[in-house]
PDB file of C-alpha atoms and ligand atoms in Angstrom:
ATOM      1  CA  MET M1165       0.108  -0.049  -0.039  1.00 72.00           C
ATOM      2  CA  ALA M1166       1.555   3.416  -0.727  1.00 80.00           C
ATOM      3  CA  ARG M1167       2.343   5.488   2.201  1.00 83.00           C
ATOM      4  CA  TYR M1168       3.109   8.544  -0.208  1.00 89.00           C
ATOM      5  CA  PHE M1169       1.147  10.523  -1.974  1.00 94.00           C
ATOM      6  CA  THR M1170       1.491  13.345  -4.731  1.00 95.00           C
ATOM      7  CA  ARG M1171       0.346  17.095  -3.932  1.00 95.00           C
ATOM      8  CA  ARG M1172      -1.877  16.892  -6.959  1.00 95.00           C
ATOM      9  CA  GLN M1173      -3.858  13.639  -5.607  1.00 95.00           C
ATOM     10  CA  LEU M1174      -4.437  14.829  -2.218  1.00 97.00           C
ATOM     11  CA  PHE M1175      -5.562  18.767  -4.019  1.00 97.00           C
ATOM     12  CA  ARG M1176      -8.095  16.351  -5.903  1.00 97.00           C
ATOM     13  CA  LEU M1177      -9.327  14.246  -2.528  1.00 97.00           C
ATOM     14  CA  ARG M1178      -9.643  17.580  -0.642  1.00 98.00           C
ATOM     15  CA  ASN M1179     -11.728  19.587  -3.507  1.00 97.00           C
ATOM     16  CA  GLU M1180     -13.014  17.209  -5.920  1.00 95.00           C
ATOM     17  CA  ILE M1181     -15.331  15.166  -3.454  1.00 97.00           C
ATOM     18  CA  PRO M1182     -18.407  16.562  -2.434  1.00 96.00           C
ATOM     19  CA  ILE M1183     -18.632  16.584   1.319  1.00 97.00           C
ATOM     20  CA  GLU M1184     -22.327  16.020   0.915  1.00 96.00           C
ATOM     21  CA  ASP M1185     -21.323  13.014  -1.161  1.00 96.00           C
ATOM     22  CA  LEU M1186     -19.083  11.600   1.043  1.00 97.00           C
ATOM     23  CA  LEU M1187     -20.934  11.618   4.072  1.00 97.00           C
ATOM     24  CA  ARG M1188     -23.646  10.033   2.360  1.00 96.00           C
ATOM     25  CA  ARG M1189     -21.436   7.118   1.191  1.00 96.00           C
ATOM     26  CA  LEU M1190     -19.797   6.964   4.281  1.00 97.00           C
ATOM     27  CA  GLU M1191     -23.611   6.599   5.889  1.00 97.00           C
ATOM     28  CA  TRP M1192     -22.856   8.772   8.327  1.00 98.00           C
ATOM     29  CA  PRO M1193     -26.016  10.749   9.844  1.00 97.00           C
ATOM     30  CA  CYS M1194     -26.499  14.015   7.844  1.00 96.00           C
ATOM     31  CA  LYS M1195     -29.659  16.041   6.354  1.00 94.00           C
ATOM     32  CA  GLU M1196     -30.594  18.938   4.395  1.00 92.00           C
ATOM     33  CA  ARG M1197     -32.451  20.987   6.597  1.00 84.00           C
ATOM     34  CA  GLU M1198     -34.301  24.416   5.417  1.00 87.00           C
ATOM     35  CA  GLY M1199     -32.537  24.188   2.303  1.00 89.00           C
ATOM     36  CA  ARG M1200     -29.371  23.599   3.808  1.00 91.00           C
ATOM     37  CA  PHE M1201     -26.867  20.778   4.461  1.00 95.00           C
ATOM     38  CA  CYS M1202     -25.689  19.781   7.421  1.00 96.00           C
ATOM     39  CA  PHE M1203     -24.286  16.851   9.563  1.00 98.00           C
ATOM     40  CA  VAL M1204     -23.290  15.298  12.687  1.00 98.00           C
ATOM     41  CA  CYS M1205     -19.869  16.884  13.984  1.00 98.00           C
ATOM     42  CA  PRO M1206     -17.976  13.423  14.056  1.00 97.00           C
ATOM     43  CA  ARG M1207     -15.771  15.451  16.732  1.00 97.00           C
ATOM     44  CA  CYS M1208     -18.629  16.147  18.737  1.00 98.00           C
ATOM     45  CA  ARG M1209     -21.530  14.559  17.829  1.00 97.00           C
ATOM     46  CA  GLU M1210     -23.686  18.102  17.274  1.00 97.00           C
ATOM     47  CA  SER M1211     -25.100  18.947  14.539  1.00 95.00           C
ATOM     48  CA  VAL M1212     -24.310  22.868  14.639  1.00 96.00           C
ATOM     49  CA  THR M1213     -22.678  22.447  10.935  1.00 97.00           C
ATOM     50  CA  GLY M1214     -22.659  23.365   7.325  1.00 97.00           C
ATOM     51  CA  VAL M1215     -20.571  22.993   4.019  1.00 96.00           C
ATOM     52  CA  ASN M1216     -18.858  25.844   2.633  1.00 96.00           C
ATOM     53  CA  GLU M1217     -18.763  24.197  -0.974  1.00 93.00           C
ATOM     54  CA  ARG M1218     -16.360  26.738  -2.458  1.00 95.00           C
ATOM     55  CA  THR M1219     -13.354  25.675  -0.166  1.00 97.00           C
ATOM     56  CA  ASN M1220     -15.140  21.937  -0.111  1.00 98.00           C
ATOM     57  CA  LEU M1221     -15.139  21.786   3.413  1.00 98.00           C
ATOM     58  CA  GLY M1222     -17.185  21.015   5.996  1.00 98.00           C
ATOM     59  CA  ARG M1223     -17.464  22.974   9.498  1.00 98.00           C
ATOM     60  CA  CYS M1224     -18.458  21.907  13.162  1.00 98.00           C
ATOM     61  CA  PHE M1225     -19.640  25.844  14.433  1.00 98.00           C
ATOM     62  CA  ARG M1226     -19.775  24.126  18.035  1.00 98.00           C
ATOM     63  CA  CYS M1227     -15.489  23.057  17.776  1.00 98.00           C
ATOM     64  CA  GLU M1228     -15.163  25.765  14.980  1.00 98.00           C
ATOM     65  CA  GLU M1229     -13.130  23.317  13.213  1.00 97.00           C
ATOM     66  CA  ASN M1230     -13.079  22.600   9.227  1.00 98.00           C
ATOM     67  CA  PHE M1231     -12.884  19.298   7.723  1.00 98.00           C
ATOM     68  CA  ASN M1232     -12.146  18.141   4.504  1.00 98.00           C
ATOM     69  CA  PRO M1233     -13.010  14.989   2.759  1.00 98.00           C
ATOM     70  CA  ILE M1234      -9.691  12.931   4.279  1.00 98.00           C
ATOM     71  CA  ASP M1235     -10.401  14.564   7.596  1.00 98.00           C
ATOM     72  CA  LEU M1236     -13.800  13.070   7.414  1.00 98.00           C
ATOM     73  CA  VAL M1237     -12.879   9.919   6.231  1.00 98.00           C
ATOM     74  CA  MET M1238     -10.445   9.459   9.451  1.00 98.00           C
ATOM     75  CA  MET M1239     -12.501  10.383  12.248  1.00 98.00           C
ATOM     76  CA  VAL M1240     -15.569   8.754  10.856  1.00 97.00           C
ATOM     77  CA  ARG M1241     -13.522   5.449   9.846  1.00 97.00           C
ATOM     78  CA  GLU M1242     -11.225   5.805  12.904  1.00 97.00           C
ATOM     79  CA  ILE M1243      -8.429   5.061  10.357  1.00 98.00           C
ATOM     80  CA  ASP M1244      -5.528   6.936   9.386  1.00 97.00           C
ATOM     81  CA  PHE M1245      -4.401   9.653   7.071  1.00 97.00           C
ATOM     82  CA  VAL M1246      -2.623   6.718   4.504  1.00 97.00           C
ATOM     83  CA  GLU M1247      -5.763   4.284   4.922  1.00 97.00           C
ATOM     84  CA  ALA M1248      -8.170   7.359   4.121  1.00 98.00           C
ATOM     85  CA  VAL M1249      -6.508   8.451   1.188  1.00 97.00           C
ATOM     86  CA  HIS M1250      -6.417   4.693  -0.323  1.00 96.00           C
ATOM     87  CA  PHE M1251     -10.472   4.513   0.809  1.00 96.00           C
ATOM     88  CA  LEU M1252     -10.914   7.796  -1.149  1.00 97.00           C
ATOM     89  CA  GLU M1253      -8.997   6.698  -4.031  1.00 95.00           C
ATOM     90  CA  GLU M1254     -10.687   3.689  -4.425  1.00 95.00           C
ATOM     91  CA  ASP M1255     -14.412   5.106  -4.171  1.00 92.00           C
ATOM     92  CA  TRP M1256     -13.364   7.832  -6.184  1.00 91.00           C
ATOM     93  CA  PRO M1257     -10.937   7.063  -8.826  1.00 89.00           C
ATOM     94  CA  ALA M1258      -9.230   9.858 -10.293  1.00 83.00           C
ATOM     95  CA  THR M1259     -10.631  10.052 -14.577  1.00 77.00           C
ATOM     96  CA  GLY M1260      -8.134  10.934 -17.097  1.00 60.00           C
ATOM     97  CA  ASN M1261      -4.539  11.131 -16.651  1.00 50.00           C
ATOM     98  CA  ARG M1262      -3.188  12.855 -13.408  1.00 47.00           C
TER      99      ARG M1262
HETATM  100 ZN1  LIG F1807     -18.172  19.497  16.438  1.00 92.60          ZN
END
């Protein structure tokens, strides 16, 4: 299992996997509330959260923390960074050349 990843590869995983799709794929509790997407924070378990579509980061307003797709996989699945990257690569393979 590869332990080193290119910048480009990590950039893609952080930016091109929509947070909403990812959380649904992980079967993590999340929902649309008054047209706004929110999810249960994997850290504090509250759902005072939101997603910034421009930066593709999930935010917990209680923890005051942002989570990118790799962070979320690590926390939800309780796995390390390397395993999380492999998980995302398998579920969202890159299309075209890299
Ligand atoms: Zn939180």
